[in-house]
Short mmCIF file of C-alpha atoms in Angstrom, two decimals:
data_model
loop_
_atom_site.label_atom_id
_atom_site.label_comp_id
_atom_site.label_asym_id
_atom_site.label_seq_id
_atom_site.Cartn_x
_atom_site.Cartn_y
_atom_site.Cartn_z
CA MET A 1177 -34.64 16.25 -18.38
CA GLU A 1178 -33.61 14.20 -21.38
CA ASP A 1179 -29.94 14.81 -20.59
CA VAL A 1180 -30.50 13.50 -17.08
CA LYS A 1181 -32.08 10.32 -18.46
CA LYS A 1182 -29.16 9.79 -20.85
CA SER A 1183 -26.61 10.25 -18.08
CA ALA A 1184 -28.49 7.74 -15.93
CA VAL A 1185 -28.41 4.99 -18.58
CA PRO A 1186 -24.83 3.79 -17.82
CA TYR A 1187 -25.70 3.53 -14.13
CA LEU A 1188 -28.67 1.32 -14.95
CA PHE A 1189 -26.35 -1.11 -16.72
CA ILE A 1190 -23.93 -1.33 -13.80
CA MET A 1191 -26.64 -1.28 -11.13
CA PRO A 1192 -26.94 -5.12 -10.88
CA ALA A 1193 -23.19 -5.42 -10.31
CA ILE A 1194 -23.28 -2.62 -7.73
CA VAL A 1195 -26.18 -4.25 -5.88
CA LEU A 1196 -24.38 -7.61 -5.81
CA LEU A 1197 -21.19 -5.92 -4.60
CA ILE A 1198 -23.01 -4.13 -1.80
CA VAL A 1199 -25.09 -7.12 -0.69
CA PHE A 1200 -22.43 -9.81 -0.88
CA SER A 1201 -19.23 -7.82 -0.19
CA ILE A 1202 -19.66 -4.43 1.46
CA ILE A 1203 -22.42 -5.36 3.93
CA PRO A 1204 -20.72 -8.62 5.06
CA ILE A 1205 -17.44 -6.73 5.57
CA VAL A 1206 -19.17 -4.13 7.73
CA ILE A 1207 -21.01 -6.80 9.73
CA SER A 1208 -17.78 -8.74 10.20
CA LEU A 1209 -16.04 -5.60 11.43
CA VAL A 1210 -18.78 -5.04 14.02
CA ILE A 1211 -18.69 -8.69 15.09
CA SER A 1212 -14.91 -8.53 15.55
CA PHE A 1213 -15.47 -6.17 18.51
CA THR A 1214 -17.85 -8.58 20.27
CA ASP A 1215 -17.74 -11.96 22.00
CA LEU A 1216 -20.29 -13.45 19.61
CA ASP A 1217 -20.61 -17.25 19.79
CA LEU A 1218 -23.40 -19.82 19.43
CA ARG A 1219 -25.10 -18.53 22.55
CA GLY A 1220 -25.04 -15.03 21.09
CA LEU A 1221 -26.68 -16.25 17.88
CA ALA A 1222 -29.54 -17.73 19.92
CA ASN A 1223 -29.85 -14.72 22.22
CA TRP A 1224 -28.56 -11.42 20.89
CA SER A 1225 -28.93 -9.79 24.29
CA SER A 1226 -26.06 -11.96 25.57
CA ILE A 1227 -23.60 -10.44 23.08
CA ARG A 1228 -21.11 -8.11 24.72
CA PHE A 1229 -18.82 -5.57 23.07
CA ASN A 1230 -15.24 -6.08 24.24
CA ALA A 1231 -13.61 -3.14 22.41
CA GLY A 1232 -10.35 -4.39 20.88
CA ASN A 1233 -9.89 -7.34 23.22
CA ASN A 1234 -10.14 -9.88 20.39
CA PHE A 1235 -7.27 -8.21 18.56
CA ALA A 1236 -5.18 -8.02 21.73
CA VAL A 1237 -5.71 -11.73 22.38
CA LEU A 1238 -4.81 -12.53 18.78
CA LEU A 1239 -1.44 -10.83 19.13
CA ASP A 1240 -0.79 -13.06 22.15
CA ASP A 1241 -2.10 -16.25 20.54
CA GLY A 1242 0.81 -18.51 19.64
CA VAL A 1243 -1.30 -20.58 17.25
CA PHE A 1244 -2.40 -17.48 15.32
CA LEU A 1245 1.15 -16.17 15.14
CA GLN A 1246 2.23 -19.58 13.85
CA SER A 1247 -0.47 -19.40 11.19
CA ILE A 1248 0.89 -16.01 10.07
CA LEU A 1249 4.40 -17.43 9.72
CA ASN A 1250 3.06 -20.45 7.83
CA THR A 1251 1.05 -18.22 5.49
CA PHE A 1252 4.04 -16.05 4.63
CA PHE A 1253 6.11 -19.20 4.11
CA TYR A 1254 3.52 -20.34 1.57
CA VAL A 1255 3.50 -16.93 -0.11
CA ILE A 1256 7.27 -16.46 -0.31
CA ILE A 1257 7.83 -19.87 -1.90
CA GLY A 1258 4.56 -20.57 -3.67
CA VAL A 1259 3.87 -17.30 -5.50
CA PRO A 1260 7.20 -17.11 -7.41
CA LEU A 1261 6.98 -20.82 -8.25
CA VAL A 1262 3.47 -20.54 -9.66
CA ILE A 1263 4.35 -17.49 -11.77
CA LEU A 1264 7.60 -18.99 -13.06
CA CYS A 1265 6.09 -22.40 -13.87
CA ALA A 1266 3.00 -20.90 -15.51
CA LEU A 1267 5.10 -18.53 -17.62
CA THR A 1268 7.48 -21.32 -18.65
CA VAL A 1269 4.64 -23.62 -19.68
CA ALA A 1270 2.91 -20.79 -21.56
CA LEU A 1271 6.09 -19.96 -23.47
CA LEU A 1272 6.64 -23.58 -24.45
CA LEU A 1273 3.04 -24.07 -25.55
CA ASN A 1274 2.92 -20.76 -27.43
CA PHE A 1275 6.02 -21.30 -29.54
CA ALA A 1276 5.31 -24.96 -30.27
CA THR A 1277 3.54 -25.76 -33.53
CA SER A 1278 2.71 -29.43 -33.05
CA LYS A 1279 -0.96 -30.32 -32.46
CA LEU A 1280 0.19 -32.44 -29.56
CA PHE A 1281 0.82 -29.26 -27.60
CA SER A 1282 -2.87 -28.36 -27.89
CA VAL A 1283 -3.53 -31.48 -25.85
CA PHE A 1284 -0.96 -30.34 -23.31
CA ARG A 1285 -2.88 -27.08 -22.87
CA VAL A 1286 -5.85 -29.10 -21.68
CA VAL A 1287 -3.63 -31.31 -19.53
CA TYR A 1288 -2.09 -28.35 -17.71
CA TYR A 1289 -5.44 -26.61 -17.31
CA MET A 1290 -7.36 -29.61 -15.95
CA PRO A 1291 -6.03 -29.40 -12.35
CA SER A 1292 -7.39 -25.86 -12.04
CA ILE A 1293 -10.96 -27.02 -12.57
CA THR A 1294 -10.71 -30.36 -10.77
CA ASN A 1295 -12.42 -30.71 -7.41
CA ILE A 1296 -9.95 -30.22 -4.55
CA VAL A 1297 -11.36 -33.21 -2.64
CA ALA A 1298 -10.65 -35.53 -5.58
CA ILE A 1299 -7.17 -34.05 -5.88
CA ALA A 1300 -6.60 -34.54 -2.15
CA VAL A 1301 -7.52 -38.22 -2.38
CA VAL A 1302 -5.07 -38.83 -5.24
CA TRP A 1303 -2.24 -36.81 -3.70
CA GLY A 1304 -2.91 -38.42 -0.34
CA PHE A 1305 -1.98 -41.76 -1.88
CA LEU A 1306 1.06 -40.22 -3.58
CA TYR A 1307 2.26 -38.77 -0.26
CA ASN A 1308 1.53 -41.85 1.83
CA GLN A 1309 4.67 -42.60 3.82
CA ASP A 1310 4.29 -46.38 3.75
CA TYR A 1311 3.07 -47.24 0.25
CA GLY A 1312 2.87 -43.94 -1.63
CA LEU A 1313 4.20 -43.60 -5.16
CA PHE A 1314 6.74 -40.90 -4.28
CA ASN A 1315 8.42 -42.95 -1.55
CA THR A 1316 8.30 -46.04 -3.75
CA LEU A 1317 10.19 -44.22 -6.51
CA LEU A 1318 12.67 -42.79 -4.01
CA GLY A 1319 13.24 -46.29 -2.67
CA TYR A 1320 14.47 -47.40 -6.09
CA VAL A 1321 17.36 -44.92 -5.82
CA GLY A 1322 18.19 -45.81 -2.23
CA ILE A 1323 16.44 -42.91 -0.48
CA GLY A 1324 14.46 -43.77 2.64
CA ASP A 1325 10.83 -42.94 3.27
CA VAL A 1326 10.09 -39.20 3.39
CA PRO A 1327 7.44 -38.04 5.90
CA TRP A 1328 5.60 -35.94 3.33
CA LEU A 1329 2.73 -34.97 5.60
CA GLU A 1330 4.12 -35.95 9.00
CA ASP A 1331 6.94 -33.41 9.41
CA PRO A 1332 5.88 -29.73 9.75
CA LEU A 1333 8.43 -28.30 7.32
CA ILE A 1334 8.17 -31.08 4.74
CA ALA A 1335 4.37 -30.98 5.02
CA LYS A 1336 4.37 -27.26 4.12
CA LEU A 1337 6.58 -27.95 1.13
CA SER A 1338 4.33 -30.85 0.11
CA LEU A 1339 1.26 -28.61 0.18
CA ILE A 1340 3.10 -25.97 -1.83
CA LEU A 1341 3.98 -28.58 -4.47
CA LEU A 1342 0.33 -29.60 -4.69
CA ALA A 1343 -0.91 -25.99 -4.86
CA VAL A 1344 1.65 -25.02 -7.52
CA TRP A 1345 0.63 -27.99 -9.66
CA LYS A 1346 -3.03 -27.02 -9.25
CA GLY A 1347 -2.48 -23.29 -9.85
CA ILE A 1348 -0.43 -23.43 -13.04
CA GLY A 1349 -3.39 -23.87 -15.38
CA ILE A 1350 -5.35 -20.66 -14.93
CA ASN A 1351 -2.23 -18.48 -14.93
CA MET A 1352 -0.92 -20.30 -17.99
CA ILE A 1353 -4.10 -19.32 -19.86
CA ILE A 1354 -3.59 -15.66 -18.93
CA PHE A 1355 0.02 -15.72 -20.11
CA LEU A 1356 -0.95 -17.50 -23.33
CA ALA A 1357 -3.53 -14.83 -24.09
CA ALA A 1358 -0.94 -12.12 -23.48
CA LEU A 1359 1.64 -13.91 -25.63
CA GLN A 1360 -0.75 -14.22 -28.55
CA ALA A 1361 -1.56 -10.51 -28.28
CA ILE A 1362 2.06 -9.49 -28.95
CA PRO A 1363 2.22 -8.02 -32.50
CA SER A 1364 4.12 -10.28 -34.87
CA ARG A 1365 5.84 -7.25 -36.45
CA TYR A 1366 8.02 -6.98 -33.35
CA TYR A 1367 9.50 -10.41 -34.05
CA GLU A 1368 9.74 -9.71 -37.77
CA ALA A 1369 11.75 -6.58 -37.07
CA ALA A 1370 13.96 -8.52 -34.67
CA ASP A 1371 14.56 -11.19 -37.32
CA ILE A 1372 15.65 -8.52 -39.79
CA ASP A 1373 18.10 -7.18 -37.21
CA GLY A 1374 19.48 -10.70 -36.67
CA ALA A 1375 18.25 -11.10 -33.09
CA SER A 1376 18.61 -14.54 -31.57
CA ARG A 1377 15.77 -16.49 -29.94
CA TRP A 1378 17.01 -15.54 -26.46
CA GLN A 1379 17.31 -11.87 -27.38
CA LYS A 1380 13.74 -11.85 -28.66
CA LEU A 1381 12.62 -13.54 -25.44
CA PHE A 1382 14.32 -11.04 -23.11
CA TYR A 1383 13.86 -7.87 -25.14
CA ILE A 1384 10.43 -8.43 -26.71
CA THR A 1385 8.45 -11.22 -25.10
CA ILE A 1386 9.14 -10.67 -21.39
CA PRO A 1387 8.71 -6.85 -21.48
CA SER A 1388 5.47 -7.24 -23.46
CA LEU A 1389 4.09 -9.46 -20.69
CA ARG A 1390 4.53 -6.90 -17.92
CA TYR A 1391 0.80 -6.14 -17.57
CA ALA A 1392 -0.15 -9.82 -17.58
CA THR A 1393 2.63 -10.55 -15.10
CA PHE A 1394 1.41 -7.77 -12.82
CA PHE A 1395 -2.16 -9.11 -12.93
CA VAL A 1396 -1.05 -12.68 -12.29
CA THR A 1397 1.21 -11.58 -9.44
CA VAL A 1398 -1.53 -9.62 -7.69
CA THR A 1399 -4.19 -12.31 -8.02
CA THR A 1400 -1.79 -15.12 -7.13
CA LEU A 1401 -0.51 -13.30 -4.07
CA ILE A 1402 -4.05 -12.66 -2.83
CA GLY A 1403 -4.92 -16.30 -3.43
CA TRP A 1404 -1.92 -17.59 -1.50
CA LEU A 1405 -2.55 -15.22 1.40
CA GLN A 1406 -5.94 -16.93 1.62
CA PHE A 1407 -4.36 -20.39 1.35
CA PHE A 1408 -7.05 -22.72 2.70
CA GLU A 1409 -8.19 -25.69 0.63
CA GLU A 1410 -4.94 -27.66 0.55
CA PRO A 1411 -4.18 -27.64 4.31
CA PHE A 1412 -7.88 -28.10 5.09
CA VAL A 1413 -8.34 -31.29 3.08
CA MET A 1414 -4.81 -32.72 3.38
CA THR A 1415 -3.55 -32.01 6.91
CA GLU A 1416 -6.24 -30.01 8.79
CA GLY A 1417 -3.43 -27.70 9.88
CA GLY A 1418 -1.19 -30.40 11.36
CA PRO A 1419 1.19 -31.74 12.30
CA LEU A 1420 1.66 -29.49 15.36
CA ASP A 1421 -0.03 -26.59 13.51
CA GLY A 1422 2.85 -26.79 11.05
CA THR A 1423 0.60 -26.29 8.02
CA LEU A 1424 -2.05 -24.08 9.63
CA SER A 1425 -2.74 -21.02 7.47
CA MET A 1426 -4.50 -17.84 8.54
CA ALA A 1427 -7.58 -18.73 6.51
CA LEU A 1428 -7.75 -22.19 8.08
CA PHE A 1429 -7.28 -20.65 11.54
CA ILE A 1430 -10.25 -18.36 10.87
CA TYR A 1431 -12.35 -21.30 9.71
CA GLN A 1432 -11.50 -23.39 12.76
CA GLU A 1433 -12.19 -20.60 15.23
CA GLY A 1434 -15.42 -19.61 13.55
CA PHE A 1435 -17.00 -22.87 12.41
CA GLN A 1436 -15.41 -25.52 14.62
CA TYR A 1437 -15.08 -23.65 17.91
CA SER A 1438 -17.96 -21.19 17.24
CA GLN A 1439 -15.91 -18.17 18.34
CA PHE A 1440 -17.35 -15.89 15.69
CA GLY A 1441 -16.10 -12.61 17.15
CA TYR A 1442 -12.58 -13.95 17.52
CA ALA A 1443 -12.62 -15.39 13.99
CA ALA A 1444 -13.91 -12.09 12.60
CA ALA A 1445 -11.01 -10.25 14.26
CA ALA A 1446 -8.55 -12.70 12.71
CA SER A 1447 -10.20 -12.24 9.31
CA PHE A 1448 -9.62 -8.50 9.53
CA VAL A 1449 -5.96 -9.02 10.30
CA LEU A 1450 -5.77 -11.15 7.13
CA PHE A 1451 -7.73 -8.47 5.26
CA ILE A 1452 -5.19 -5.83 6.34
CA PHE A 1453 -2.30 -8.02 5.17
CA ILE A 1454 -3.96 -8.45 1.76
CA ILE A 1455 -4.60 -4.72 1.40
CA ILE A 1456 -1.03 -3.82 2.37
CA MET A 1457 0.57 -6.35 0.02
CA THR A 1458 -1.70 -5.30 -2.86
CA LEU A 1459 -0.98 -1.60 -2.32
CA ILE A 1460 2.76 -2.31 -2.25
CA GLN A 1461 2.52 -4.07 -5.62
CA PHE A 1462 0.51 -1.22 -7.12
CA LYS A 1463 3.10 1.23 -5.79
CA PHE A 1464 5.93 -0.72 -7.42
CA ARG A 1465 3.93 -0.90 -10.63
CA GLN A 1466 3.36 2.85 -10.58
CA SER A 1467 7.07 3.47 -9.99
CA GLU A 1468 7.98 1.26 -12.97
CA ASP A 1469 5.53 3.12 -15.22
CA GLU A 1470 7.00 6.46 -14.15
CA VAL A 1471 10.52 5.23 -14.95
CA ARG A 1472 9.38 4.09 -18.39
#
């Protein structure tokens, strides 16, 4: 009996986390899955008897919905460009801040981290003025070198690139902190041995620093990819998906269908398509990671 009590102790410690996971993650996912096979809307919330199961009709309509397909293309555009940029910029900043000895660089750590904790609405207001086509700072500076006004948020392609620039600037901070922690965990004896062997700064970077960051890079890549697949805040506050649905992401599409048009069943179906994309992309990364570990 005493052995049973001892074996139950670890489960008591993790029980609060398990309860939270079940209540706020597992149960909502199951409910959302059920809703995705219905025509639930505002009328259905008021009168459950009016809800009708429509099998997989929501998913069939989604595959024929040009706006949803456009949101998928936009989302992958964000991912393909944004994820590598965030990782590269965060790693570069972390390397510069880690190897610098001046106290001034401690201030820069705060400067780079601040956007990550700043309210997105406040950021949107500031960047809205920067992107303004008529009197924005960016177009004013371009005018000094003879370049005409750029439609930062008025052209679909340029608007996507503008949102990526904003999101990269905002996302550098948290990933920089992760890279900095990983850099400071690298044993100094590696560099001391490299110095004895006469290794240059670049050799130490490519043969010691970068390989030692592989676990941090993997973590940052997975979390950043998942975040960009759920790209929502920037298009929501800056463009509302326009112009011509040119910046509409899958997450924003789900929000609009569910909370603006009250098509909860349809939005739930779209959310599961996004969920499947996230699962597939995450599994692919874990597979690549496993293959690399086997090679090593």
